[in-house]
Amino acid sequence: MQERRVQTDAEINSDLLNNVLKARRWYWPAVGISATVMFAAIVAWACVIVMGLGLTGLNRPIMWGFFVTNFVFWIGISHAGVMLSAILRLSKAEWRRPATRAAEVLTVFSLMVAATNIFMHVGRVWRLLTWPLPYDFARGIFPNVRSALIWDPSAITTYLTGSILFVVVALIPDLAVIRDRTTGVRHQIYSLLSLGWRGTPRQWKLQIVAGFLLSALLLPVFVSVHSIVSWDFAAAIAVESWHSTIFAPYFVIGAVHSGVSGVVTVMIILRYAYNWEAYIRKEHLDALGKLLIAIATAWFYFFIMEILASLYNLEGQEIALRELQVLTWPFAPMFIVFIVTGYFLPVPLWLFKSVRRSPMWMLVTTISVNIGMWIERFLIVVPGLARKQPLTFDWSSYSPSIFEIIMVTGTFAFVTLMMLLFSKVFPLIPIFDIKEGQILSDEIQIGRRKVPALKVEE
Amino acid sequence: MGHNIHVPKLPNADDFSRDLLASHASKGKLYRNALLITGGIFSLGILAFLVRFFTEEFNSDNREPWAYYAAMVAFLLTTAGAAPIVAVALRLVKAHWRRPMTRVAEIYGSVGLLTLLLFIPLLFLIPSASGRRTIWFQDHDGPFGIGTYGKIPGAPHAYDLLALLFLVICGLALLYLSALPDIAKLRDQKSESRVNYNRLSLGWYGTWKQWKIVNLGVTLLGVFYLMLFIYTMSIFSIDLSLSLVPGWRDAIYPTFQTLTALQAGLAATIVGLYLIRRFARLEQYIGVEQFWGASKILLALSLLWFYFWWSGFIVYWYGRIPAEKDILELFMFGPYMALFIAAFLLCFVCPFLILLWNSVRKTVWGPTLAGVSVLLGTLVDKIRLYVPSWSITDSLDKHALSSMPGTNYPDIGDLLMVFGGIAGAIFIYLLVSKIVPIVSFWEMKEGMMLRTVRRYLRREIIVHGKPD
Amino acid sequence: MTQMLGLFKEAEKAAAATEALEQSGYGSDNFDILTGSPYPEGAFGEREVKHRLYIFPFIGAILGISTALLITVGTQLAYPMVTGGKPILSIPTMLIIAYEGTMLGAILFTVLGIFFESRLPNPRAGIYDPRITEGYIGITLECSEDRVNSVEKLLKRAGADDVLQET
């Protein structure tokens, strides 16, 4: 707020719609590159569907590899939306304003791509029509609701539906802005989408109440989704290091850690790509950096508790697994990279205000966090399975095939492409939110100093 | 006519100063009676402790008679130990409504002295870390001598004591530093108090540098307190309950206990705020806003209580490992089922149902009622967790419980020790509240400077300054 | 009846205009405010917004939990097969899916409620001008043909930058 520049509504409209109304020079090349990578992934996936999962590196006992790791990773990224949008909206933090839509949209696309990872992982994709859906028809069997793998689709469907609706409801006023600035077919489409929005006090009040209510409803869902994903691992007893009571909150806080870092990465890219320095200001990055310190440290506490508890029981199998995970090639260097990039590099840097206020350093540190958190998920999934059986002749190792690597890379391309396409059609910073922030900002004179202030209704 | 919105007149600093000083100076009948009653119950508690000390064996092989005592110490650490975190957290996030609450929360840090004192006897009752599972990974010659991690001398006693000691020192330092400007104010009032405010104020005159030191110091001490508390609560809960039960391996337990503590600390602050508002006659300055803000956090923490409990439960229930089924039986569905149901209702269901409604959250009585429920529930929960843990007579090197113990019902000595400890905490709180003002004058004045009511178009609106 | 829309560039003039309208006998029930961003409630003296949005999530939650329990109980009783040693109707697992169903129902009905209470979609929304989203504040009201001129004069005197009409 301290660094806010006073702007007219027309200026705000123009700045925030600069890609919607007219594509920027880098836009179509960026779309082309993302689409190409995604296309390569689709081709690789088609090969896997036709020729079978043997094309991947999956084999007994490591039946879960890159795809499940990537699934958990993207579910994690999806938690950013609710964390930033819902919690900051409920706590009325002013600095949420430029971040909420990007976070919510990232959530939606991350969830979609997370679900896609399961489709990829299953091999014969059409079988998913029969496994989680509650119908029996000629099969004589319903999905087993006692399985954590069935809790997953119920949670992800709820979260995805809720997140999409959250984005849609909050978009309506901005669609009205685009309606008022377009002509011809575009005007007609946006008129339809804006549902006749006029901006009456009733509509605005409902919009604000909707923001609070949906935030309050989505928060418990967000906690439950990643907890249910964690129970895919923790509920059963087959694999060492998985059957731990801390998995649910550990996964959730890890998701918040990687998700918020992901949103910060996206925001910095948007700031640079769309020249939104006046909207995504250094004070926002500073506030997000401080939030990330708290989240990262909480995550680290859970991580320590998880390791401590696993060694606490002094069981040979568990200790052997931890030695594999932390001290043995090839997982040992991965562990070091994970812990450094996930915590020990970014957090000490974030303690410095100059780092928090530097877009370049925030970009580097938040990308580093997500590299670390991807590896963390890999280290949870694969080493445990590598030592799943008590008999050593069943022990094995895993290396991903080129198909898995391309398909996982394709998921990143998918999210990038979808964000780009979204930004062409809808504004990635909520226009009315920025305008509201401007209306509510004020000043108080204390002695010789003018202190920035905020109007508060109650 | 459109609804013209008027905002209530904001209190001014002079009125507040007069009312706060009057409240601080008065030692009315109510206050004296409260001191007498709590002091009396505390003395009875000490008596009960001494009787037990001289009649029962006092060593780590005979923990059962001290089960309720351990639960009481855990309760004090959980509630009074966590309460200062309310002040720390609200300051860190710069919640503008925190100002009347911070001192109320910080004074609980002085109760840490009592907790530390009461903890010392427990040190003699905790077995050493050798030959059993602990987080201190001692040298093992026993049946699971799988590798050695080296001896950590003095574990767990020394480390638990040191953690608690540092926590108490940090809490007292935080209270003192944040109260320093107000102590100087009391010095300048030249009151007839027996407290030597001249010396206590350390030459405070409110220079720019002194204010910077206070602000920075309070922030840093607050962060240290938060980290120390999480550490202390984690190891306390492991060393004084988890590791005393064979076969109990629960990664979420220390975190669950820490979260319960945050919930109980907030509840203690809310209840304390209500009592102060009522009996110190500060209704004008402690408004619905404080209770509304705190109620939302209490609702979230109550939901998290359920979530952490459920995370532990579902993993145990689903896995059906015999050792874990025994833990569920012991703490939830067996000899302590009544306590579990009570704790579940008081810590989760009641606060959730009370605080679900915004119209109730926006009252003074609603969050207070929820706070009382949480405090009762926390006491019941500590008894549920610590009493069975201290009542296990199995050898601690076992992998699982050999048999389910019966319910350890409290006798008169146990009840006196529990209520005596709680009364002692209230007694110390009352004493300290007459040394430092119960509401932070300098923070309130700062808040009054940063807040004004203005006409905005056709309504009045409050404007909050946000200097940083 | 004619719909009229006065456009004001400055919020203060719009607020003064609503006061003038009230003094001329047009109460807050007779006019409405159109803005491109949310203003603090009551800033223009508009009528209080009353809504019942909070009922919708409760209805949705009840329907959601009923549906979820119906599905989980019904499907497992239809083909009762013991898996993992757990009872056919395992309450903890049913609770998880029931919880998700509750939240989904609550969210869906909340969104329905938002659209319903906002009176959206509204294809025949009434008089409007695109300058609203450029920062202009619109005061809209309905009046009879014979009062159009006086209303237009009133709005212009209060500082309206433009006054539009629609029959």
Short mmCIF file of C-alpha atoms in Angstrom, two decimals, chain B residues 48-302:
data_model
loop_
_atom_site.label_atom_id
_atom_site.label_comp_id
_atom_site.label_asym_id
_atom_site.label_seq_id
_atom_site.Cartn_x
_atom_site.Cartn_y
_atom_site.Cartn_z
CA ALA B 48 -1.47 -32.97 49.01
CA PHE B 49 1.81 -33.18 47.10
CA LEU B 50 3.84 -33.37 50.30
CA VAL B 51 1.57 -36.04 51.77
CA ARG B 52 1.99 -38.13 48.64
CA PHE B 53 5.71 -37.48 48.53
CA PHE B 54 6.20 -38.85 52.00
CA THR B 55 3.78 -41.75 51.71
CA GLU B 56 4.54 -43.10 48.21
CA GLU B 57 7.76 -44.27 46.61
CA PHE B 58 9.22 -41.42 44.66
CA ASN B 59 11.10 -42.99 41.74
CA SER B 60 10.68 -43.67 38.07
CA ASP B 61 9.40 -47.19 38.68
CA ASN B 62 6.40 -45.87 40.58
CA ARG B 63 4.84 -43.33 38.25
CA GLU B 64 1.20 -44.19 38.72
CA PRO B 65 0.55 -42.11 41.87
CA TRP B 66 1.88 -39.06 40.05
CA ALA B 67 -0.20 -39.46 36.88
CA TYR B 68 -2.65 -36.68 37.68
CA TYR B 69 0.16 -34.41 38.83
CA ALA B 70 1.89 -34.91 35.46
CA ALA B 71 -1.38 -34.15 33.66
CA MET B 72 -1.73 -30.93 35.67
CA VAL B 73 1.79 -29.76 34.78
CA ALA B 74 1.08 -30.56 31.13
CA PHE B 75 -2.12 -28.55 31.36
CA LEU B 76 -0.30 -25.52 32.78
CA LEU B 77 2.35 -25.68 30.08
CA THR B 78 -0.33 -26.12 27.42
CA THR B 79 -2.51 -23.20 28.46
CA ALA B 80 -0.37 -20.62 30.25
CA GLY B 81 2.73 -21.54 28.27
CA ALA B 82 1.03 -21.03 24.94
CA ALA B 83 -0.94 -17.88 25.80
CA PRO B 84 1.93 -15.42 25.14
CA ILE B 85 2.03 -16.76 21.58
CA VAL B 86 -1.32 -15.05 21.03
CA ALA B 87 0.38 -11.70 21.60
CA VAL B 88 3.40 -12.71 19.52
CA ALA B 89 1.41 -13.95 16.54
CA LEU B 90 -1.04 -11.05 16.48
CA ARG B 91 1.84 -8.57 16.64
CA LEU B 92 3.65 -10.33 13.80
CA VAL B 93 0.61 -10.18 11.53
CA LYS B 94 -0.14 -6.62 12.71
CA ALA B 95 -3.77 -7.29 13.57
CA HIS B 96 -5.05 -3.85 14.58
CA TRP B 97 -7.50 -5.33 17.10
CA ARG B 98 -4.80 -7.05 19.12
CA ARG B 99 -3.91 -4.11 21.33
CA PRO B 100 -6.08 -4.72 24.43
CA MET B 101 -5.19 -8.41 24.37
CA THR B 102 -1.42 -8.49 24.21
CA ARG B 103 -0.65 -7.80 27.85
CA VAL B 104 -3.40 -10.15 29.01
CA ALA B 105 -1.69 -12.90 26.98
CA GLU B 106 1.87 -12.00 27.97
CA ILE B 107 1.21 -12.06 31.71
CA TYR B 108 0.55 -15.78 31.35
CA GLY B 109 4.27 -16.07 30.67
CA SER B 110 4.90 -15.39 34.38
CA VAL B 111 2.97 -18.56 35.22
CA GLY B 112 5.86 -20.36 33.54
CA LEU B 113 7.79 -19.93 36.79
CA LEU B 114 5.25 -22.09 38.55
CA THR B 115 5.25 -24.61 35.71
CA LEU B 116 9.03 -24.85 35.92
CA LEU B 117 8.90 -25.36 39.68
CA LEU B 118 6.22 -28.01 39.42
CA PHE B 119 8.11 -29.75 36.63
CA ILE B 120 11.18 -30.41 38.78
CA PRO B 121 9.68 -33.31 40.77
CA LEU B 122 8.66 -34.91 37.48
CA LEU B 123 12.30 -35.09 36.46
CA PHE B 124 12.91 -37.68 39.14
CA LEU B 125 10.02 -39.75 37.91
CA ILE B 126 10.93 -39.96 34.23
CA PRO B 127 13.06 -43.01 33.51
CA SER B 128 16.40 -42.51 31.79
CA ALA B 129 16.56 -42.80 28.02
CA SER B 130 18.64 -45.99 28.09
CA GLY B 131 17.01 -49.26 27.15
CA ARG B 132 13.82 -47.82 25.74
CA ARG B 133 12.57 -45.89 22.76
CA THR B 134 13.02 -42.15 23.00
CA ILE B 135 13.89 -39.37 20.60
CA TRP B 136 17.27 -39.13 22.29
CA PHE B 137 18.51 -42.35 20.64
CA GLN B 138 20.63 -43.70 23.46
CA ASP B 139 23.18 -46.45 23.29
CA HIS B 140 21.43 -49.79 23.29
CA ASP B 141 22.54 -53.14 24.47
CA GLY B 142 19.01 -54.43 24.53
CA PRO B 143 17.02 -56.58 22.12
CA PHE B 144 16.93 -53.99 19.38
CA GLY B 145 20.55 -52.93 19.49
CA ILE B 146 20.48 -51.99 15.87
CA GLY B 147 23.37 -49.67 15.51
CA THR B 148 24.20 -47.06 18.04
CA TYR B 149 23.72 -43.34 17.82
CA GLY B 150 25.93 -42.47 20.70
CA LYS B 151 25.10 -41.37 24.22
CA ILE B 152 23.48 -38.01 24.74
CA PRO B 153 24.41 -37.29 28.37
CA GLY B 154 21.55 -36.30 30.61
CA ALA B 155 18.82 -37.15 28.14
CA PRO B 156 15.90 -36.62 28.49
CA HIS B 157 15.90 -34.84 31.86
CA ALA B 158 18.48 -32.15 31.23
CA TYR B 159 17.07 -31.19 27.87
CA ASP B 160 13.48 -31.02 28.98
CA LEU B 161 14.51 -28.89 31.95
CA LEU B 162 16.68 -26.61 29.84
CA ALA B 163 13.95 -26.19 27.23
CA LEU B 164 11.42 -25.23 29.87
CA LEU B 165 13.93 -22.95 31.60
CA PHE B 166 14.75 -21.06 28.40
CA LEU B 167 11.07 -20.82 27.59
CA VAL B 168 10.27 -19.31 30.98
CA ILE B 169 13.19 -16.86 30.77
CA CYS B 170 12.11 -15.82 27.28
CA GLY B 171 8.49 -15.41 28.42
CA LEU B 172 9.47 -13.27 31.38
CA ALA B 173 11.82 -11.19 29.24
CA LEU B 174 9.06 -10.67 26.70
CA LEU B 175 6.62 -9.58 29.39
CA TYR B 176 9.13 -7.25 30.98
CA LEU B 177 10.30 -5.63 27.76
CA SER B 178 6.79 -5.10 26.43
CA ALA B 179 5.69 -3.67 29.80
CA LEU B 180 8.70 -1.38 30.21
CA PRO B 181 7.08 1.79 28.85
CA ASP B 182 4.06 1.18 31.11
CA ILE B 183 6.31 0.57 34.13
CA ALA B 184 7.84 3.97 33.42
CA LYS B 185 4.34 5.45 33.35
CA LEU B 186 3.61 3.94 36.76
CA ARG B 187 6.91 5.33 38.00
CA ASP B 188 5.84 8.78 36.89
CA GLN B 189 2.47 8.42 38.65
CA LYS B 190 4.33 8.14 41.98
CA SER B 191 1.72 5.72 43.27
CA GLU B 192 1.77 4.22 46.73
CA SER B 193 2.59 0.79 45.43
CA ARG B 194 5.21 -1.28 47.20
CA VAL B 195 6.79 -2.08 43.86
CA ASN B 196 9.94 -0.11 43.12
CA TYR B 197 8.99 1.19 39.70
CA ASN B 198 11.96 3.52 39.68
CA ARG B 199 14.33 0.60 39.52
CA LEU B 200 12.14 -1.55 37.31
CA SER B 201 11.80 1.16 34.68
CA LEU B 202 15.58 1.07 33.94
CA GLY B 203 15.69 4.75 33.09
CA TRP B 204 13.06 4.61 30.37
CA TYR B 205 12.18 8.03 29.01
CA GLY B 206 10.69 7.12 25.65
CA THR B 207 13.50 8.28 23.39
CA TRP B 208 13.43 7.28 19.75
CA LYS B 209 16.20 4.74 20.30
CA GLN B 210 14.45 3.22 23.32
CA TRP B 211 11.26 2.72 21.33
CA LYS B 212 13.18 1.08 18.53
CA ILE B 213 14.80 -1.30 21.01
CA VAL B 214 11.45 -2.19 22.54
CA ASN B 215 9.81 -2.80 19.19
CA LEU B 216 12.69 -4.87 17.84
CA GLY B 217 13.19 -6.70 21.12
CA VAL B 218 9.55 -7.59 21.49
CA THR B 219 9.47 -8.93 17.93
CA LEU B 220 12.64 -11.00 18.33
CA LEU B 221 11.76 -12.30 21.77
CA GLY B 222 8.34 -13.15 20.42
CA VAL B 223 9.75 -15.20 17.57
CA PHE B 224 12.15 -16.96 19.94
CA TYR B 225 9.32 -17.67 22.34
CA LEU B 226 7.24 -19.18 19.56
CA MET B 227 10.07 -21.43 18.39
CA LEU B 228 11.05 -22.38 21.93
CA PHE B 229 7.48 -23.20 22.81
CA ILE B 230 7.01 -25.46 19.80
CA TYR B 231 10.27 -27.21 20.67
CA THR B 232 9.46 -27.49 24.39
CA MET B 233 5.92 -28.71 23.86
CA SER B 234 7.10 -31.27 21.32
CA ILE B 235 9.77 -32.83 23.51
CA PHE B 236 7.68 -32.51 26.66
CA SER B 237 4.80 -34.41 25.10
CA ILE B 238 7.12 -37.11 23.75
CA ASP B 239 9.20 -37.55 26.93
CA LEU B 240 6.33 -37.31 29.38
CA SER B 241 3.72 -39.37 27.61
CA LEU B 242 4.51 -40.94 24.23
CA SER B 243 7.76 -42.61 25.20
CA LEU B 244 6.24 -44.00 28.40
CA VAL B 245 3.85 -46.25 26.51
CA PRO B 246 5.30 -49.33 24.78
CA GLY B 247 4.28 -49.58 21.14
CA TRP B 248 3.10 -45.97 20.90
CA ARG B 249 4.69 -44.50 17.84
CA ASP B 250 2.86 -41.44 16.64
CA ALA B 251 4.53 -38.84 14.44
CA ILE B 252 1.69 -36.38 14.74
CA TYR B 253 1.39 -36.50 18.51
CA PRO B 254 3.88 -33.73 19.40
CA THR B 255 2.41 -31.50 16.70
CA PHE B 256 -1.10 -32.28 17.90
CA GLN B 257 -0.11 -31.32 21.42
CA THR B 258 1.44 -28.08 20.18
CA LEU B 259 -1.70 -27.24 18.27
CA THR B 260 -3.88 -28.06 21.30
CA ALA B 261 -1.67 -25.71 23.24
CA LEU B 262 -2.21 -22.88 20.78
CA GLN B 263 -5.95 -23.44 21.00
CA ALA B 264 -5.87 -23.54 24.80
CA GLY B 265 -3.60 -20.50 24.99
CA LEU B 266 -6.01 -18.50 22.86
CA ALA B 267 -8.94 -19.74 24.95
CA ALA B 268 -7.13 -18.69 28.13
CA THR B 269 -6.52 -15.25 26.65
CA ILE B 270 -10.16 -14.84 25.63
CA VAL B 271 -11.45 -15.91 29.04
CA GLY B 272 -8.87 -13.68 30.76
CA LEU B 273 -9.90 -10.79 28.53
CA TYR B 274 -13.55 -11.29 29.44
CA LEU B 275 -12.80 -11.32 33.18
CA ILE B 276 -10.62 -8.24 32.94
CA ARG B 277 -13.20 -6.42 30.85
CA ARG B 278 -15.82 -7.22 33.40
CA PHE B 279 -14.00 -6.84 36.72
CA ALA B 280 -11.50 -4.13 35.83
CA ARG B 281 -14.37 -2.15 34.26
CA LEU B 282 -12.64 -1.64 30.94
CA GLU B 283 -15.70 -2.31 28.76
CA GLN B 284 -15.14 0.88 26.81
CA TYR B 285 -11.70 -0.20 25.68
CA ILE B 286 -12.12 -3.95 25.27
CA GLY B 287 -14.88 -4.28 22.76
CA VAL B 288 -16.59 -6.85 20.63
CA GLU B 289 -13.88 -6.36 18.00
CA GLN B 290 -11.31 -8.24 20.10
CA PHE B 291 -13.64 -11.15 20.74
CA TRP B 292 -14.73 -11.27 17.11
CA GLY B 293 -11.16 -11.35 15.83
CA ALA B 294 -10.10 -13.98 18.36
CA SER B 295 -13.19 -16.10 17.75
CA LYS B 296 -12.32 -16.66 14.10
CA ILE B 297 -8.89 -17.94 15.07
CA LEU B 298 -10.40 -20.10 17.82
CA LEU B 299 -12.84 -21.59 15.30
CA ALA B 300 -9.96 -22.40 12.95
CA LEU B 301 -7.92 -23.96 15.77
CA SER B 302 -10.90 -26.04 16.92
#
